[in-house]
mmCIF file of C-alpha atoms in Angstrom:
data_model
loop_
_atom_site.group_PDB
_atom_site.id
_atom_site.type_symbol
_atom_site.label_atom_id
_atom_site.label_comp_id
_atom_site.label_asym_id
_atom_site.label_seq_id
_atom_site.Cartn_x
_atom_site.Cartn_y
_atom_site.Cartn_z
ATOM 1 C CA UNK A 16 -0.027 -0.019 0.031
ATOM 2 C CA UNK A 17 1.095 3.469 -0.730
ATOM 3 C CA UNK A 18 1.404 5.853 2.116
ATOM 4 C CA UNK A 19 3.012 9.202 3.258
ATOM 5 C CA UNK A 20 3.945 10.016 6.863
ATOM 6 C CA UNK A 21 4.567 13.306 8.493
ATOM 7 C CA UNK A 22 5.614 12.356 11.920
ATOM 8 C CA UNK A 23 5.224 15.781 13.584
ATOM 9 C CA UNK A 24 1.811 17.205 13.950
ATOM 10 C CA UNK A 25 3.481 20.659 14.812
ATOM 11 C CA UNK A 26 6.824 22.352 14.407
ATOM 12 C CA UNK A 27 7.672 25.460 16.318
ATOM 13 C CA UNK A 28 10.511 27.673 15.146
ATOM 14 C CA UNK A 29 11.801 31.271 15.844
ATOM 15 C CA UNK A 30 11.707 33.710 12.977
ATOM 16 C CA UNK A 31 15.106 33.738 11.278
ATOM 17 C CA UNK A 32 15.962 30.192 12.252
ATOM 18 C CA UNK A 33 16.178 27.252 9.784
ATOM 19 C CA UNK A 34 13.072 25.099 9.614
ATOM 20 C CA UNK A 35 12.623 21.387 8.610
ATOM 21 C CA UNK A 36 9.258 19.739 8.101
ATOM 22 C CA UNK A 37 9.694 15.984 7.763
ATOM 23 C CA UNK A 38 8.081 13.569 5.345
ATOM 24 C CA UNK A 39 8.609 9.913 4.733
ATOM 25 C CA UNK A 40 6.850 7.766 2.091
ATOM 26 C CA UNK A 41 6.245 4.202 1.173
ATOM 27 C CA UNK A 42 5.493 3.384 -2.430
ATOM 28 C CA UNK A 43 5.984 0.491 -4.724
ATOM 29 C CA UNK A 44 7.627 2.206 -7.655
ATOM 30 C CA UNK A 45 9.213 5.514 -8.363
ATOM 31 C CA UNK A 46 7.474 8.336 -6.629
ATOM 32 C CA UNK A 47 6.557 11.833 -7.711
ATOM 33 C CA UNK A 48 6.823 13.744 -4.518
ATOM 34 C CA UNK A 49 5.099 17.055 -3.683
ATOM 35 C CA UNK A 50 4.767 19.691 -0.989
ATOM 36 C CA UNK A 51 1.708 21.724 -0.631
ATOM 37 C CA UNK A 52 0.848 24.569 1.884
ATOM 38 C CA UNK A 53 -2.481 25.590 3.276
ATOM 39 C CA UNK A 54 -3.175 28.993 4.824
ATOM 40 C CA UNK A 55 -6.204 29.417 7.036
ATOM 41 C CA UNK A 56 -9.447 29.164 5.191
ATOM 42 C CA UNK A 57 -7.822 28.535 1.863
ATOM 43 C CA UNK A 58 -7.137 25.632 -0.421
ATOM 44 C CA UNK A 59 -3.838 23.837 -0.854
ATOM 45 C CA UNK A 60 -1.192 25.636 -2.859
ATOM 46 C CA UNK A 61 1.676 23.936 -4.598
ATOM 47 C CA UNK A 62 5.112 24.548 -3.182
ATOM 48 C CA UNK A 63 7.481 22.260 -5.084
ATOM 49 C CA UNK A 64 7.868 18.733 -6.559
ATOM 50 C CA UNK A 65 10.419 16.138 -7.121
ATOM 51 C CA UNK A 66 10.136 14.073 -10.306
ATOM 52 C CA UNK A 67 13.566 13.020 -11.364
ATOM 53 C CA UNK A 68 17.175 14.492 -11.461
ATOM 54 C CA UNK A 69 18.745 16.555 -8.863
ATOM 55 C CA UNK A 70 17.809 15.489 -5.259
ATOM 56 C CA UNK A 71 17.498 19.055 -4.043
ATOM 57 C CA UNK A 72 14.542 20.761 -5.284
ATOM 58 C CA UNK A 73 13.725 24.433 -4.949
ATOM 59 C CA UNK A 74 10.299 25.873 -4.792
ATOM 60 C CA UNK A 75 8.166 28.874 -4.002
ATOM 61 C CA UNK A 76 8.822 31.363 -1.140
ATOM 62 C CA UNK A 77 12.455 30.201 -0.530
ATOM 63 C CA UNK A 78 11.509 26.572 0.329
ATOM 64 C CA UNK A 79 13.440 23.598 -0.756
ATOM 65 C CA UNK A 80 13.232 19.890 -0.261
ATOM 66 C CA UNK A 81 15.628 17.017 -0.410
ATOM 67 C CA UNK A 82 14.799 13.616 -1.890
ATOM 68 C CA UNK A 83 16.569 10.790 -0.161
ATOM 69 C CA UNK A 84 15.844 7.513 -1.787
ATOM 70 C CA UNK A 85 17.643 5.387 0.786
ATOM 71 C CA UNK A 86 15.778 6.942 3.531
ATOM 72 C CA UNK A 87 12.638 7.254 1.581
ATOM 73 C CA UNK A 88 12.284 10.829 2.736
ATOM 74 C CA UNK A 89 11.466 14.171 1.342
ATOM 75 C CA UNK A 90 11.944 16.813 3.992
ATOM 76 C CA UNK A 91 10.888 20.327 3.389
ATOM 77 C CA UNK A 92 13.482 23.055 4.453
ATOM 78 C CA UNK A 93 14.021 26.767 4.541
ATOM 79 C CA UNK A 94 17.145 28.466 5.645
ATOM 80 C CA UNK A 95 15.426 31.375 7.492
ATOM 81 C CA UNK A 96 11.844 31.211 8.598
ATOM 82 C CA UNK A 97 9.411 34.007 8.441
ATOM 83 C CA UNK A 98 6.393 34.554 10.629
ATOM 84 C CA UNK A 99 4.202 34.495 7.320
ATOM 85 C CA UNK A 100 5.373 30.982 6.714
ATOM 86 C CA UNK A 101 3.040 29.882 9.539
ATOM 87 C CA UNK A 102 0.571 27.432 8.032
ATOM 88 C CA UNK A 103 -0.199 23.802 7.464
ATOM 89 C CA UNK A 104 2.069 21.915 5.172
ATOM 90 C CA UNK A 105 1.266 18.684 3.334
ATOM 91 C CA UNK A 106 3.537 16.136 1.720
ATOM 92 C CA UNK A 107 2.066 14.104 -1.079
ATOM 93 C CA UNK A 108 3.202 11.279 -3.388
ATOM 94 C CA UNK A 109 1.960 10.224 -6.697
ATOM 95 C CA UNK A 110 3.093 7.189 -8.686
ATOM 96 C CA UNK A 111 4.371 8.580 -11.941
ATOM 97 C CA UNK A 112 2.664 10.654 -14.473
ATOM 98 C CA UNK A 113 0.035 8.284 -15.611
ATOM 99 C CA UNK A 114 -1.283 7.701 -12.228
ATOM 100 C CA UNK A 115 -3.519 10.450 -10.857
ATOM 101 C CA UNK A 116 -4.080 9.519 -7.321
ATOM 102 C CA UNK A 117 -2.196 11.745 -4.824
ATOM 103 C CA UNK A 118 -1.611 10.294 -1.380
ATOM 104 C CA UNK A 119 -1.394 13.091 1.249
ATOM 105 C CA UNK A 120 0.281 12.966 4.608
ATOM 106 C CA UNK A 121 -1.627 14.132 7.723
ATOM 107 C CA UNK A 122 -0.197 17.616 7.650
ATOM 108 C CA UNK A 123 2.277 19.543 9.848
ATOM 109 C CA UNK A 124 1.370 22.850 11.411
ATOM 110 C CA UNK A 125 4.295 25.192 11.305
ATOM 111 C CA UNK A 126 4.364 27.991 13.855
ATOM 112 C CA UNK A 127 6.949 30.714 13.319
ATOM 113 C CA UNK A 128 7.276 32.924 16.237
ATOM 114 C CA UNK A 129 8.612 36.457 16.018
ATOM 115 C CA UNK B 26 -4.774 33.852 -13.494
ATOM 116 C CA UNK B 27 -6.248 30.318 -13.825
ATOM 117 C CA UNK B 28 -7.890 28.886 -10.837
ATOM 118 C CA UNK B 29 -10.231 26.216 -9.566
ATOM 119 C CA UNK B 30 -13.589 27.742 -8.582
ATOM 120 C CA UNK B 31 -15.723 26.178 -6.020
ATOM 121 C CA UNK B 32 -19.305 27.136 -4.952
ATOM 122 C CA UNK B 33 -20.642 27.726 -2.479
ATOM 123 C CA UNK B 34 -17.834 28.770 -0.070
ATOM 124 C CA UNK B 35 -19.921 28.092 2.816
ATOM 125 C CA UNK B 36 -23.016 26.033 3.369
ATOM 126 C CA UNK B 37 -25.008 25.418 6.530
ATOM 127 C CA UNK B 38 -27.890 22.825 6.129
ATOM 128 C CA UNK B 39 -30.138 20.813 8.373
ATOM 129 C CA UNK B 40 -29.627 17.048 8.571
ATOM 130 C CA UNK B 41 -31.508 15.284 5.969
ATOM 131 C CA UNK B 42 -31.337 17.953 3.378
ATOM 132 C CA UNK B 43 -29.687 17.607 0.014
ATOM 133 C CA UNK B 44 -26.388 19.418 -0.522
ATOM 134 C CA UNK B 45 -24.719 20.011 -3.928
ATOM 135 C CA UNK B 46 -21.254 21.416 -4.281
ATOM 136 C CA UNK B 47 -19.945 22.674 -7.584
ATOM 137 C CA UNK B 48 -16.382 22.888 -8.950
ATOM 138 C CA UNK B 49 -15.153 24.606 -12.178
ATOM 139 C CA UNK B 50 -11.677 23.080 -13.064
ATOM 140 C CA UNK B 51 -8.939 25.037 -14.764
ATOM 141 C CA UNK B 52 -9.654 25.050 -18.370
ATOM 142 C CA UNK B 53 -7.803 22.184 -20.295
ATOM 143 C CA UNK B 54 -7.305 20.207 -17.084
ATOM 144 C CA UNK B 55 -8.577 16.717 -17.651
ATOM 145 C CA UNK B 56 -8.430 15.286 -14.190
ATOM 146 C CA UNK B 57 -10.660 16.429 -11.306
ATOM 147 C CA UNK B 58 -10.426 15.336 -7.649
ATOM 148 C CA UNK B 59 -12.826 15.650 -4.738
ATOM 149 C CA UNK B 60 -11.133 15.653 -1.242
ATOM 150 C CA UNK B 61 -12.671 16.127 2.206
ATOM 151 C CA UNK B 62 -10.718 17.546 4.929
ATOM 152 C CA UNK B 63 -11.548 17.101 8.630
ATOM 153 C CA UNK B 64 -9.534 17.527 11.825
ATOM 154 C CA UNK B 65 -9.755 13.853 12.637
ATOM 155 C CA UNK B 66 -9.067 12.259 9.224
ATOM 156 C CA UNK B 67 -7.092 14.925 7.425
ATOM 157 C CA UNK B 68 -7.380 14.969 3.664
ATOM 158 C CA UNK B 69 -9.393 12.055 2.178
ATOM 159 C CA UNK B 70 -9.739 11.415 -1.496
ATOM 160 C CA UNK B 71 -13.368 10.911 -2.226
ATOM 161 C CA UNK B 72 -13.335 10.478 -6.019
ATOM 162 C CA UNK B 73 -11.542 11.534 -9.009
ATOM 163 C CA UNK B 74 -12.397 11.804 -12.804
ATOM 164 C CA UNK B 75 -10.171 11.610 -15.874
ATOM 165 C CA UNK B 76 -11.667 13.121 -19.132
ATOM 166 C CA UNK B 77 -15.013 13.284 -17.332
ATOM 167 C CA UNK B 78 -15.057 9.512 -16.716
ATOM 168 C CA UNK B 79 -15.021 8.449 -12.926
ATOM 169 C CA UNK B 80 -11.821 6.518 -12.331
ATOM 170 C CA UNK B 81 -12.067 5.912 -8.557
ATOM 171 C CA UNK B 82 -14.727 6.691 -6.121
ATOM 172 C CA UNK B 83 -13.828 4.142 -3.520
ATOM 173 C CA UNK B 84 -13.345 6.860 -0.885
ATOM 174 C CA UNK B 85 -16.914 7.950 -1.134
ATOM 175 C CA UNK B 86 -19.847 6.668 0.912
ATOM 176 C CA UNK B 87 -21.992 5.202 -1.933
ATOM 177 C CA UNK B 88 -25.314 5.372 -0.142
ATOM 178 C CA UNK B 89 -25.543 9.153 0.155
ATOM 179 C CA UNK B 90 -22.697 10.557 -1.939
ATOM 180 C CA UNK B 91 -22.603 10.996 -5.724
ATOM 181 C CA UNK B 92 -20.067 12.715 -8.005
ATOM 182 C CA UNK B 93 -20.514 13.615 -11.589
ATOM 183 C CA UNK B 94 -18.962 15.783 -14.427
ATOM 184 C CA UNK B 95 -21.815 16.632 -16.733
ATOM 185 C CA UNK B 96 -19.316 18.621 -18.842
ATOM 186 C CA UNK B 97 -15.599 19.514 -18.977
ATOM 187 C CA UNK B 98 -16.249 22.698 -17.141
ATOM 188 C CA UNK B 99 -18.356 21.452 -14.179
ATOM 189 C CA UNK B 100 -17.909 18.802 -11.515
ATOM 190 C CA UNK B 101 -20.529 18.231 -8.876
ATOM 191 C CA UNK B 102 -20.515 16.495 -5.503
ATOM 192 C CA UNK B 103 -23.895 15.762 -4.059
ATOM 193 C CA UNK B 104 -24.893 14.432 -0.553
ATOM 194 C CA UNK B 105 -28.397 13.107 -0.079
ATOM 195 C CA UNK B 106 -29.435 13.015 2.649
ATOM 196 C CA UNK B 107 -26.862 14.888 4.616
ATOM 197 C CA UNK B 108 -25.765 13.999 8.148
ATOM 198 C CA UNK B 109 -23.894 15.901 10.743
ATOM 199 C CA UNK B 110 -20.797 13.583 10.337
ATOM 200 C CA UNK B 111 -20.584 15.002 6.735
ATOM 201 C CA UNK B 112 -19.575 18.429 8.220
ATOM 202 C CA UNK B 113 -16.053 19.172 6.650
ATOM 203 C CA UNK B 114 -14.262 21.290 4.148
ATOM 204 C CA UNK B 115 -14.633 19.791 0.749
ATOM 205 C CA UNK B 116 -11.960 20.585 -1.824
ATOM 206 C CA UNK B 117 -11.923 20.198 -5.638
ATOM 207 C CA UNK B 118 -8.682 19.973 -7.455
ATOM 208 C CA UNK B 119 -7.764 19.785 -11.105
ATOM 209 C CA UNK B 120 -4.726 18.645 -13.067
ATOM 210 C CA UNK B 121 -3.557 18.854 -16.491
ATOM 211 C CA UNK B 122 -1.487 16.199 -18.408
ATOM 212 C CA UNK B 123 1.783 17.625 -17.261
ATOM 213 C CA UNK B 124 0.986 19.681 -14.277
ATOM 214 C CA UNK B 125 0.673 19.347 -10.547
ATOM 215 C CA UNK B 126 -2.837 19.571 -8.878
ATOM 216 C CA UNK B 127 -4.380 22.968 -8.312
ATOM 217 C CA UNK B 128 -6.953 23.138 -5.484
ATOM 218 C CA UNK B 129 -10.021 25.323 -5.106
ATOM 219 C CA UNK B 130 -10.680 27.316 -1.910
ATOM 220 C CA UNK B 131 -12.990 24.691 -0.581
ATOM 221 C CA UNK B 132 -16.672 24.505 0.397
ATOM 222 C CA UNK B 133 -17.163 24.517 4.162
ATOM 223 C CA UNK B 134 -20.152 22.379 4.877
ATOM 224 C CA UNK B 135 -21.881 22.311 8.289
ATOM 225 C CA UNK B 136 -24.676 20.087 8.835
ATOM 226 C CA UNK B 137 -26.797 20.738 11.950
#
């Protein structure tokens, strides 16, 4: 069965500090990996994706994520957090371009304190 | 600026009433998803369509939920009869052949 795990319900970080939001996956094939962000009362917004190639993927708003095949992880990172980054972050996996089903993690609430 | 449009944004209804939620996918996107988000269950995939044909609706309670795409510009999710446990935010998303999924702003449903 395919699954995505976000082990932390909540991550707290001070503004200006680096942040990491963790994601691990379990799939039977080559995964396409995604990060989405959800602000209050809004839909999910695409941040970045990994399909193939360089393991370090850069996305919107200064975020990046590193694909690690041996650890089956795709952690989201940012060198310097902003208060405005506070939101709910979802990791998702899809099995290749011909497969449409996205599997989402449970979400991690990021709190950035001034 | 292309976006997925969902209506209504908010819906409060009484238990037993029919509820219809609508979604206009991004023009040219051939895959449409319906998700439900609750605090307890997170994001659950209810159903999805490709080229207007239902591909997977295994996440949807069949006795009361139905999803359709009468044309390429409209997807509907209907609940009849509604129950308090259906209270959630329902998201529609669409995806093109070579794009990621774009989400609408959701319909917040409250069944009292």
